[in-house]
Tab-separated table of C-alpha atoms and ligand atoms in Angstrom:
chain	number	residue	atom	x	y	z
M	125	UNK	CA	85.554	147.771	40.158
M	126	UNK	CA	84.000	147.014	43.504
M	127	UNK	CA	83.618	143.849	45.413
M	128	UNK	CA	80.404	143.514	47.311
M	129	UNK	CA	78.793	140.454	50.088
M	130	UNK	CA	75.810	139.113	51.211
M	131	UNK	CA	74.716	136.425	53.492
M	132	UNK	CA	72.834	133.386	52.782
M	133	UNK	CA	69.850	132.439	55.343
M	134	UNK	CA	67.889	129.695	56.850
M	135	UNK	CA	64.549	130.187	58.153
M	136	UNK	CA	63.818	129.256	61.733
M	137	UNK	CA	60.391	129.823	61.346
M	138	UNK	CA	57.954	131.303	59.129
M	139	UNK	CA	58.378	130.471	54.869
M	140	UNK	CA	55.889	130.692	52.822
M	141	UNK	CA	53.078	132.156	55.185
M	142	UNK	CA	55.257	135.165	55.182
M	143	UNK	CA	53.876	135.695	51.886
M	144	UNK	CA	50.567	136.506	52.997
M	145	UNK	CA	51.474	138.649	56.229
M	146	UNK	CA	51.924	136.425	58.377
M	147	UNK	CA	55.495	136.710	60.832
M	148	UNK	CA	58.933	134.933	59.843
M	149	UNK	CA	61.855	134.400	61.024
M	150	UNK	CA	64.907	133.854	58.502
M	151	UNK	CA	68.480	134.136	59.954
M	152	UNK	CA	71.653	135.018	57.694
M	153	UNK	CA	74.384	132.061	58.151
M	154	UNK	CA	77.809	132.361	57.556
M	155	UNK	CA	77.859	131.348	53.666
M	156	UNK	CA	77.794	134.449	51.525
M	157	UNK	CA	77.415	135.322	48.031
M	158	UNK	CA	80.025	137.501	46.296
M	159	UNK	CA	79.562	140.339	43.596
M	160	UNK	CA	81.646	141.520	41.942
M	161	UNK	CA	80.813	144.980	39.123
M	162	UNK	CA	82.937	146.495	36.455
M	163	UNK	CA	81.207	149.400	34.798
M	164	UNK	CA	81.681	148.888	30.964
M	165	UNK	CA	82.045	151.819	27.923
M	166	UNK	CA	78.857	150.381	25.778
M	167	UNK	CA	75.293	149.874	27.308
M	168	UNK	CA	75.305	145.978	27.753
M	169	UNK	CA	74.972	143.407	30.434
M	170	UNK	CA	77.871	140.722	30.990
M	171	UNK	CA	77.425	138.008	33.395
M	172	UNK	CA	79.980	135.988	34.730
M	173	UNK	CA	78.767	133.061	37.124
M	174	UNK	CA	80.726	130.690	39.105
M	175	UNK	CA	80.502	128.587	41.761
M	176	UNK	CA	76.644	128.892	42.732
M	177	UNK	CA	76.783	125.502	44.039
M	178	UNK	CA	78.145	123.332	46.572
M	179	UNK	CA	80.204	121.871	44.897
M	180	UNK	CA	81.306	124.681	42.638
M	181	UNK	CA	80.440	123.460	39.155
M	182	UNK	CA	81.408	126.854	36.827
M	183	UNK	CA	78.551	128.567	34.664
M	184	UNK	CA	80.668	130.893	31.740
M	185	UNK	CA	78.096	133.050	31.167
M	186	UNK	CA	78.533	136.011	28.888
M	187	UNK	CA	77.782	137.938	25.604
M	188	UNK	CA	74.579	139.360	27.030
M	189	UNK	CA	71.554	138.198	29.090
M	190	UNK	CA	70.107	136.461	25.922
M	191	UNK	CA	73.533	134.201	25.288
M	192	UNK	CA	72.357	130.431	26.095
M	193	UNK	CA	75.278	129.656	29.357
M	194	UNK	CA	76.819	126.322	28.654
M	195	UNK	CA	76.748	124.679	31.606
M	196	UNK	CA	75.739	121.434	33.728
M	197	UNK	CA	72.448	122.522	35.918
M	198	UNK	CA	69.018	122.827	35.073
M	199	UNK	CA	67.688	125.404	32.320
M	200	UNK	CA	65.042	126.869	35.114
M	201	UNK	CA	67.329	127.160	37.517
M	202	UNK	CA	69.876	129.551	34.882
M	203	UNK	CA	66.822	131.410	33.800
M	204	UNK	CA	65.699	132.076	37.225
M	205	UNK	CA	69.367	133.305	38.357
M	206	UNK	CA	69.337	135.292	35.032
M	207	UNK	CA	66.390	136.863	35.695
M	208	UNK	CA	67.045	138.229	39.355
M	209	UNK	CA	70.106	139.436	38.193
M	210	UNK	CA	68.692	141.746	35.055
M	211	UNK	CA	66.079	143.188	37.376
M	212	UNK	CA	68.547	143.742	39.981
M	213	UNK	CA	70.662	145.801	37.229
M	214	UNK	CA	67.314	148.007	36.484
M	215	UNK	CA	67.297	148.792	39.758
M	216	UNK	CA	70.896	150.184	39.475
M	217	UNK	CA	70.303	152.246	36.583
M	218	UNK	CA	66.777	153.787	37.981
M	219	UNK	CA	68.789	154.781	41.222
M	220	UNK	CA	71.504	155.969	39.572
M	221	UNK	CA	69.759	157.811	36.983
M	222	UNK	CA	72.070	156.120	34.237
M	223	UNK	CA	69.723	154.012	32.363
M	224	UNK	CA	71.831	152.839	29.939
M	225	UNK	CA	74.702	152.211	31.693
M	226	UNK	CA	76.728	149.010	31.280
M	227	UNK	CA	78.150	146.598	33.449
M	228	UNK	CA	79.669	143.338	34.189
M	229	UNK	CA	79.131	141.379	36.991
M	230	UNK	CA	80.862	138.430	38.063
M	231	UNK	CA	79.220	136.090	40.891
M	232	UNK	CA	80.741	133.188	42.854
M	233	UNK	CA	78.664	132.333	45.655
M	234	UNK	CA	78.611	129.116	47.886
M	235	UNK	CA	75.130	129.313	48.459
M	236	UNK	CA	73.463	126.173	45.753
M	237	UNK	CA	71.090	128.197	43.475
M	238	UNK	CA	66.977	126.947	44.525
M	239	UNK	CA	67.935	125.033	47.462
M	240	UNK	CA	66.281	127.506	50.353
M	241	UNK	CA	69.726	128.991	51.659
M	242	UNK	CA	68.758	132.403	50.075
M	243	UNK	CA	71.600	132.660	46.941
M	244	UNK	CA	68.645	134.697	45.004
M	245	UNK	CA	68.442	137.464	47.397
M	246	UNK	CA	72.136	137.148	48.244
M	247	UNK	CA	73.244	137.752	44.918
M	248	UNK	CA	70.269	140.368	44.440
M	249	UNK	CA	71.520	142.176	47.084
M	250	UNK	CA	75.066	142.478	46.436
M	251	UNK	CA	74.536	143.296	43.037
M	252	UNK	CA	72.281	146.224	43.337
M	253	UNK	CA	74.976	147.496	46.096
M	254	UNK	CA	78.058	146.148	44.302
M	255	UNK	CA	76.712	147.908	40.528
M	256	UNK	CA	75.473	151.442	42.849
M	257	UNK	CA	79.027	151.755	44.173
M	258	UNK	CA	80.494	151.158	40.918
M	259	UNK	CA	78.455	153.792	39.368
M	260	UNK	CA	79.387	156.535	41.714
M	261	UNK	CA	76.336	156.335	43.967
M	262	UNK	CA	75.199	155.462	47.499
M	263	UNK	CA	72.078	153.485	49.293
M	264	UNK	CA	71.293	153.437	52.298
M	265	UNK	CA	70.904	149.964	53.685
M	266	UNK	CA	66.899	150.603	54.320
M	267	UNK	CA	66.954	151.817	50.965
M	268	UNK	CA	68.681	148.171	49.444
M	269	UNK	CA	66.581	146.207	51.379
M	270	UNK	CA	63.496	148.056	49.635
M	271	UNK	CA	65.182	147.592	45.814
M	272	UNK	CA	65.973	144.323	46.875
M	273	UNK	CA	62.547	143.184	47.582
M	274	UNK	CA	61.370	144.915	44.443
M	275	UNK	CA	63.262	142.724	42.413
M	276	UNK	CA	62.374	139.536	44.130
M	277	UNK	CA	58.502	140.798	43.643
M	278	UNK	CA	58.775	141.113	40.083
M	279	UNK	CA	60.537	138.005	39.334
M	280	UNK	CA	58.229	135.763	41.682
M	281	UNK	CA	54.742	137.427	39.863
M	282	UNK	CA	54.231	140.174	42.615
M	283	UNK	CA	54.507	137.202	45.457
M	284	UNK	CA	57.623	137.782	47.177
M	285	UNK	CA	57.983	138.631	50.837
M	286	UNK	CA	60.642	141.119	52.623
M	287	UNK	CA	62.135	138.081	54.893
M	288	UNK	CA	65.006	136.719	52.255
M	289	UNK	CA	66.174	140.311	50.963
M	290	UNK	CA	65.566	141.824	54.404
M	291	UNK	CA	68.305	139.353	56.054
M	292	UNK	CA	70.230	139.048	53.573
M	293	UNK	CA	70.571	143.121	53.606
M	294	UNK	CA	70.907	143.458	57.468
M	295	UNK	CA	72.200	139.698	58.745
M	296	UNK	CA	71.774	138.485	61.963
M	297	UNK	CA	68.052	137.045	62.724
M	298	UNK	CA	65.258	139.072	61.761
M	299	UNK	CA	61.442	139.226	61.855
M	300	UNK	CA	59.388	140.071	59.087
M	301	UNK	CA	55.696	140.641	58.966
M	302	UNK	CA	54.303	142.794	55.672
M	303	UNK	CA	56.045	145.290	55.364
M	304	UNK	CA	57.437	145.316	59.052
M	305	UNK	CA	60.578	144.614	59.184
M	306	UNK	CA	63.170	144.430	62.080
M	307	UNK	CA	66.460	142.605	63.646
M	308	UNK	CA	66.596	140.395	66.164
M	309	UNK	CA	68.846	140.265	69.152
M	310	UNK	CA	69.549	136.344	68.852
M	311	UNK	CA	72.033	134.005	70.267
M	312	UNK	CA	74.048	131.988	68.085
M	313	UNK	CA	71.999	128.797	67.621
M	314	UNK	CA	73.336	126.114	66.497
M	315	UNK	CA	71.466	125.338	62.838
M	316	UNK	CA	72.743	121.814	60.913
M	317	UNK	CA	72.149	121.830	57.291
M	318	UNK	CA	71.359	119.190	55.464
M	319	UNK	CA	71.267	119.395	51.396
M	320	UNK	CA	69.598	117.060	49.094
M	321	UNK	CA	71.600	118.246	46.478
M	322	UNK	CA	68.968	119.158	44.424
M	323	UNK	CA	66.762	122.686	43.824
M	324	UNK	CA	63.037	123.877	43.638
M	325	UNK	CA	61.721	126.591	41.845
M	326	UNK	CA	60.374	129.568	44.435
M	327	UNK	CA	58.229	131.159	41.684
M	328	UNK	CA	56.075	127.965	40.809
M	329	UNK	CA	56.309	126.678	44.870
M	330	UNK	CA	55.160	129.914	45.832
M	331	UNK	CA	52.680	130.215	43.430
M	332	UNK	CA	51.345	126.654	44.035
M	333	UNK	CA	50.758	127.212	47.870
M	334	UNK	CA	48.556	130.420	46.482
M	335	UNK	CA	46.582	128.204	44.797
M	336	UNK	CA	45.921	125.499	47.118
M	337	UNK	CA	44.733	128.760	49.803
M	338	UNK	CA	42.489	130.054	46.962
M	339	UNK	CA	41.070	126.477	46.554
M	340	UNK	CA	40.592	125.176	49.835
M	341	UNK	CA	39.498	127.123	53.211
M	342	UNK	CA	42.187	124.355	55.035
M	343	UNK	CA	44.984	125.713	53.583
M	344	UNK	CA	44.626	129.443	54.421
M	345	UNK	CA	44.146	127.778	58.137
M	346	UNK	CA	47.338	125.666	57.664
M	347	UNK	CA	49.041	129.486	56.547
M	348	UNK	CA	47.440	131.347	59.592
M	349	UNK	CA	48.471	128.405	61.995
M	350	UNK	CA	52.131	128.646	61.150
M	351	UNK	CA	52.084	132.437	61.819
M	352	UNK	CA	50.935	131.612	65.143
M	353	UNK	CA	53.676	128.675	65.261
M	354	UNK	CA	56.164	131.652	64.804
M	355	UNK	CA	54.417	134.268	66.989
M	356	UNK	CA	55.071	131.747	70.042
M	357	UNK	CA	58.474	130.660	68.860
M	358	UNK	CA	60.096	134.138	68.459
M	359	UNK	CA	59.602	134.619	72.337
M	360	UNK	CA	61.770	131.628	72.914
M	361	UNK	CA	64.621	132.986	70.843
M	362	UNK	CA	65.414	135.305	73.601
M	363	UNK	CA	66.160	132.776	76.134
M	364	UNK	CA	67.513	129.934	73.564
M	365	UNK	CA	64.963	127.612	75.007
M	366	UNK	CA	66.122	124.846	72.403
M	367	UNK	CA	63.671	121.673	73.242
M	368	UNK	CA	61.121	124.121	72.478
M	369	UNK	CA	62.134	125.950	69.534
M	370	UNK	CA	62.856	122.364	68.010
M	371	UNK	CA	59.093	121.561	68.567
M	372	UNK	CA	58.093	124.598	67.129
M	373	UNK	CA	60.385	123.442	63.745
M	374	UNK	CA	59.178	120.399	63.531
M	375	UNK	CA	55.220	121.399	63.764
M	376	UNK	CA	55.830	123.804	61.085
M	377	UNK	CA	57.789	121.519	58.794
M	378	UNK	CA	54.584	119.223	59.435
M	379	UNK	CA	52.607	122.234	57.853
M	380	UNK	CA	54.725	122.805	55.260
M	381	UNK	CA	54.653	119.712	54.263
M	382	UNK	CA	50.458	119.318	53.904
M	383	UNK	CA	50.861	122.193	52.069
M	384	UNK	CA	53.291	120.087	49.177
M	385	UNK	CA	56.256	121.815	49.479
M	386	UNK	CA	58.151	119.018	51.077
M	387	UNK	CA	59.515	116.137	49.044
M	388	UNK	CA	60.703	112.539	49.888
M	389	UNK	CA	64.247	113.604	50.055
M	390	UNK	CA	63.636	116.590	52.867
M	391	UNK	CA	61.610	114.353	54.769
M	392	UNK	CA	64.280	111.760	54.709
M	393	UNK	CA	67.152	114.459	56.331
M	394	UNK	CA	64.417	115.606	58.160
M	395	UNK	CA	63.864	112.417	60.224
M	396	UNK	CA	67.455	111.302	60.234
M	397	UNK	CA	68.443	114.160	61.706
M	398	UNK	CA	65.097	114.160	64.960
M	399	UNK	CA	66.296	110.223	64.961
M	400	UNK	CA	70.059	111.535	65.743
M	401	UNK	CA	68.530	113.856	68.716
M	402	UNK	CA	68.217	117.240	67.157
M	403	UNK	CA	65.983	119.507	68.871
M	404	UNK	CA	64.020	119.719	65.830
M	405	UNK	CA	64.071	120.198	62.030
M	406	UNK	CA	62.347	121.266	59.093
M	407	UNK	CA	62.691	122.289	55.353
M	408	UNK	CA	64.588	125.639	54.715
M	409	UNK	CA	63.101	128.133	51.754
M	410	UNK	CA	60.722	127.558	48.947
M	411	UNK	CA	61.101	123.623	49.174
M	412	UNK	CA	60.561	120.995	46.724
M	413	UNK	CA	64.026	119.793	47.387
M	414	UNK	CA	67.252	121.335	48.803
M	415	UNK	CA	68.003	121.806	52.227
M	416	UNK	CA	67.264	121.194	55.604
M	417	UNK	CA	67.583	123.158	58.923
M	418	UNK	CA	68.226	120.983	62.559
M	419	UNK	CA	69.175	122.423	65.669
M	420	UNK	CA	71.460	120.218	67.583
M	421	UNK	CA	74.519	121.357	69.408
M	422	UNK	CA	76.130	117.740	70.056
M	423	UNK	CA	77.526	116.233	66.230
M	424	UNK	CA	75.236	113.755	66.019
M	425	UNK	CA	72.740	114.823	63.585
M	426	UNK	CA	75.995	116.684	61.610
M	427	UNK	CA	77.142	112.895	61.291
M	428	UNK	CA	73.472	111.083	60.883
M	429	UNK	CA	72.679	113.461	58.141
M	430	UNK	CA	76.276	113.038	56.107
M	431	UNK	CA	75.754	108.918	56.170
M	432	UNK	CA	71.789	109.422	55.182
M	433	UNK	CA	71.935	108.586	51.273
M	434	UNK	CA	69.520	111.418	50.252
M	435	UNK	CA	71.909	113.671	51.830
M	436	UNK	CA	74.608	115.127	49.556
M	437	UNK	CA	76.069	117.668	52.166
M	438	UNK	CA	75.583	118.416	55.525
M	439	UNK	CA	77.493	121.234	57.335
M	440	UNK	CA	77.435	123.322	60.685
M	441	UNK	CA	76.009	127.144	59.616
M	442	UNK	CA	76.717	129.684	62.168
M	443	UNK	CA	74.193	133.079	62.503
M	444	UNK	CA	76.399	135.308	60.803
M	445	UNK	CA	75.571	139.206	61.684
M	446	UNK	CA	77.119	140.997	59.016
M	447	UNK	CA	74.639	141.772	56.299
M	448	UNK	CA	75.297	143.611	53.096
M	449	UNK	CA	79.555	144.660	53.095
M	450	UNK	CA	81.540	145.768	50.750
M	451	UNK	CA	84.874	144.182	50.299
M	452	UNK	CA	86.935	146.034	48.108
V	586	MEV	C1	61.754	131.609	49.776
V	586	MEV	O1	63.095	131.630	50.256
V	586	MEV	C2	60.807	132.042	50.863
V	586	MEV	C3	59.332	132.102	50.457
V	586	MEV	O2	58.615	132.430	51.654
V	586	MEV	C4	59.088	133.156	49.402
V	586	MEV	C5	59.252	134.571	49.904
V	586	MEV	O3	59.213	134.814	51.114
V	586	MEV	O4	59.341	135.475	49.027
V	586	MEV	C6	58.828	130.753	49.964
């Protein structure tokens, strides 16, 4: 049995346009999924999820990737997680060479499934590591990152960037643009979440911006201005310039949003928390609902944000630079 970890993220800059080559900048925060994978005698697939939310509600998930979970969150949302996790399990059994090997893996993660803190790749990641260790191999972390993606690419419909697997993999803050990927020597900022309580699915989001840039000449501008949104704001990471940075956020939340991946509720912790004095804020992720990033280093967005009603959760996320570990 082996116990594997993986950080969550929030992106300071970049989601979304990463997609089409443009830079990003996601950085791992101190929330972490946990894997854990128990090769089995017979050739099936057990899953055993708990706690992939905020406030822990318990998915009993087993019987085979086909058994309907009984639990209290939305169908998509258990398909989706489902999903990521069989393809992750391929990718254990093509590395290993053991393609009909069987496993069980038991999650519990407090990273909420959809809501832009990076669970998917989190629990991707771990598993693929977590279900290679158990099955008597190795990966090199380069390697992960790579399988990782893979998954995350055939899940989404072949639109998936590096950014969320990439961090999740290395930790720390990290750049990605294509299929250039690299860590960042960052200082701890000091990133506010704010959670709506509620999810969006990456695969249609994703797959919606695509459209709107195939429809309208606008939209592939709004994509190639927030890669130049994150080409000027990585050279202020350096130096922590926070007033700055904060601008930065907030312009590219404004993109975000005209491209419809924002949503009443984001707005809302969005402009609670610049009306408490953060340096700046924007959606995390996919969007559609979920969380929020701020920067503020005083507590007054942490305490703006947890008496805004469209808030369920707010809490303090350091930069966490431990990627991929195992545990036990
Ligand atoms: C989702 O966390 C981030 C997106 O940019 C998709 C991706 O990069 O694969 C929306």
């Amino acid at each position: 049995m082996v116990t594997v970890s993986a950080p969550g993220k929030v992106y300071l800059f970049g989601e979304h346009a990463v997609v089409y080559g443009e830079p990003a900048v996601p950085c791992a925060i101190s929330r972490r999924a946990t894997v854990t994978v128990r090769e089995r005698d017979d050739n099936s697939l057990i899953v055993n999820a708990k706690d992939l939310s905020l406030e822990g509600f318990t998915v009993e998930y087993s019987g085979g990737i086909n058994a309907q979970p009984d639990i209290d969150v939305s169908e998509h949302l258990v398909e989706a997680a489902m999903a990521y996790i069989e393809t992750a399990i391929s990718q254990v059994r093509e590395h290993t060479n053991r393609p009909n090997a069987g496993v069980e893996v038991t999650i519990e993660s407090n990273l909420p499934l959809g809501a832009g803190l990076g669970s998917s790749a989190a629990v991707v990641v771990s598993t693929i590591k977590g279900g290679i260790t158990e099955l008597g191999g190795t990966i090199s972390d380069e390697k992960l990152a790579q399988r990782a993606y893979q998954v995350e690419h055939i899940v989404q419909d072949g639109r998936a960037s590096r950014a969320d697997t990439f961090c999740s993999t290395m930790g720390g803050a990290v750049r990605v643009e294509g299929d250039d990927c690299n860590q960042l020597d960052a200082p701890t900022l000091p990133f506010i979440v704010g959670y709506d309580g509620g999810s969006g699915d990456t695969r249609e989001l994703v797959s919606m911006v695509q459209s709107l840039k195939d429809e309208y000449s606008f939209a592939a501008e709004t994509i190639s201005t927030i890669g130049d949104i994150v080409r000027t704001g990585e050279s202020l990471i350096q130096t922590g310039q926070m007033n700055e940075l904060g601008d930065l956020m907030n312009f590219n939340h404004g993109l975000l949003s005209a491209l419809g991946v924002s949503s009443r509720t984001l707005d809302s912790m969005v402009w609670a928390a610049r009306e408490a004095g953060a340096d700046g804020a924007k959606l995390t992720g996919a969007g559609g609902s979920g969380c929020i990033v701020a920067l503020d280093d005083s507590d007054q967005t942490l305490t703006a944000l947890s008496y805004n009603p469209e808030c369920e959760q707010a809490f303090r996320a350091e930069l966490d630079t431990d990627g991929v570990v195992i545990e036990s």
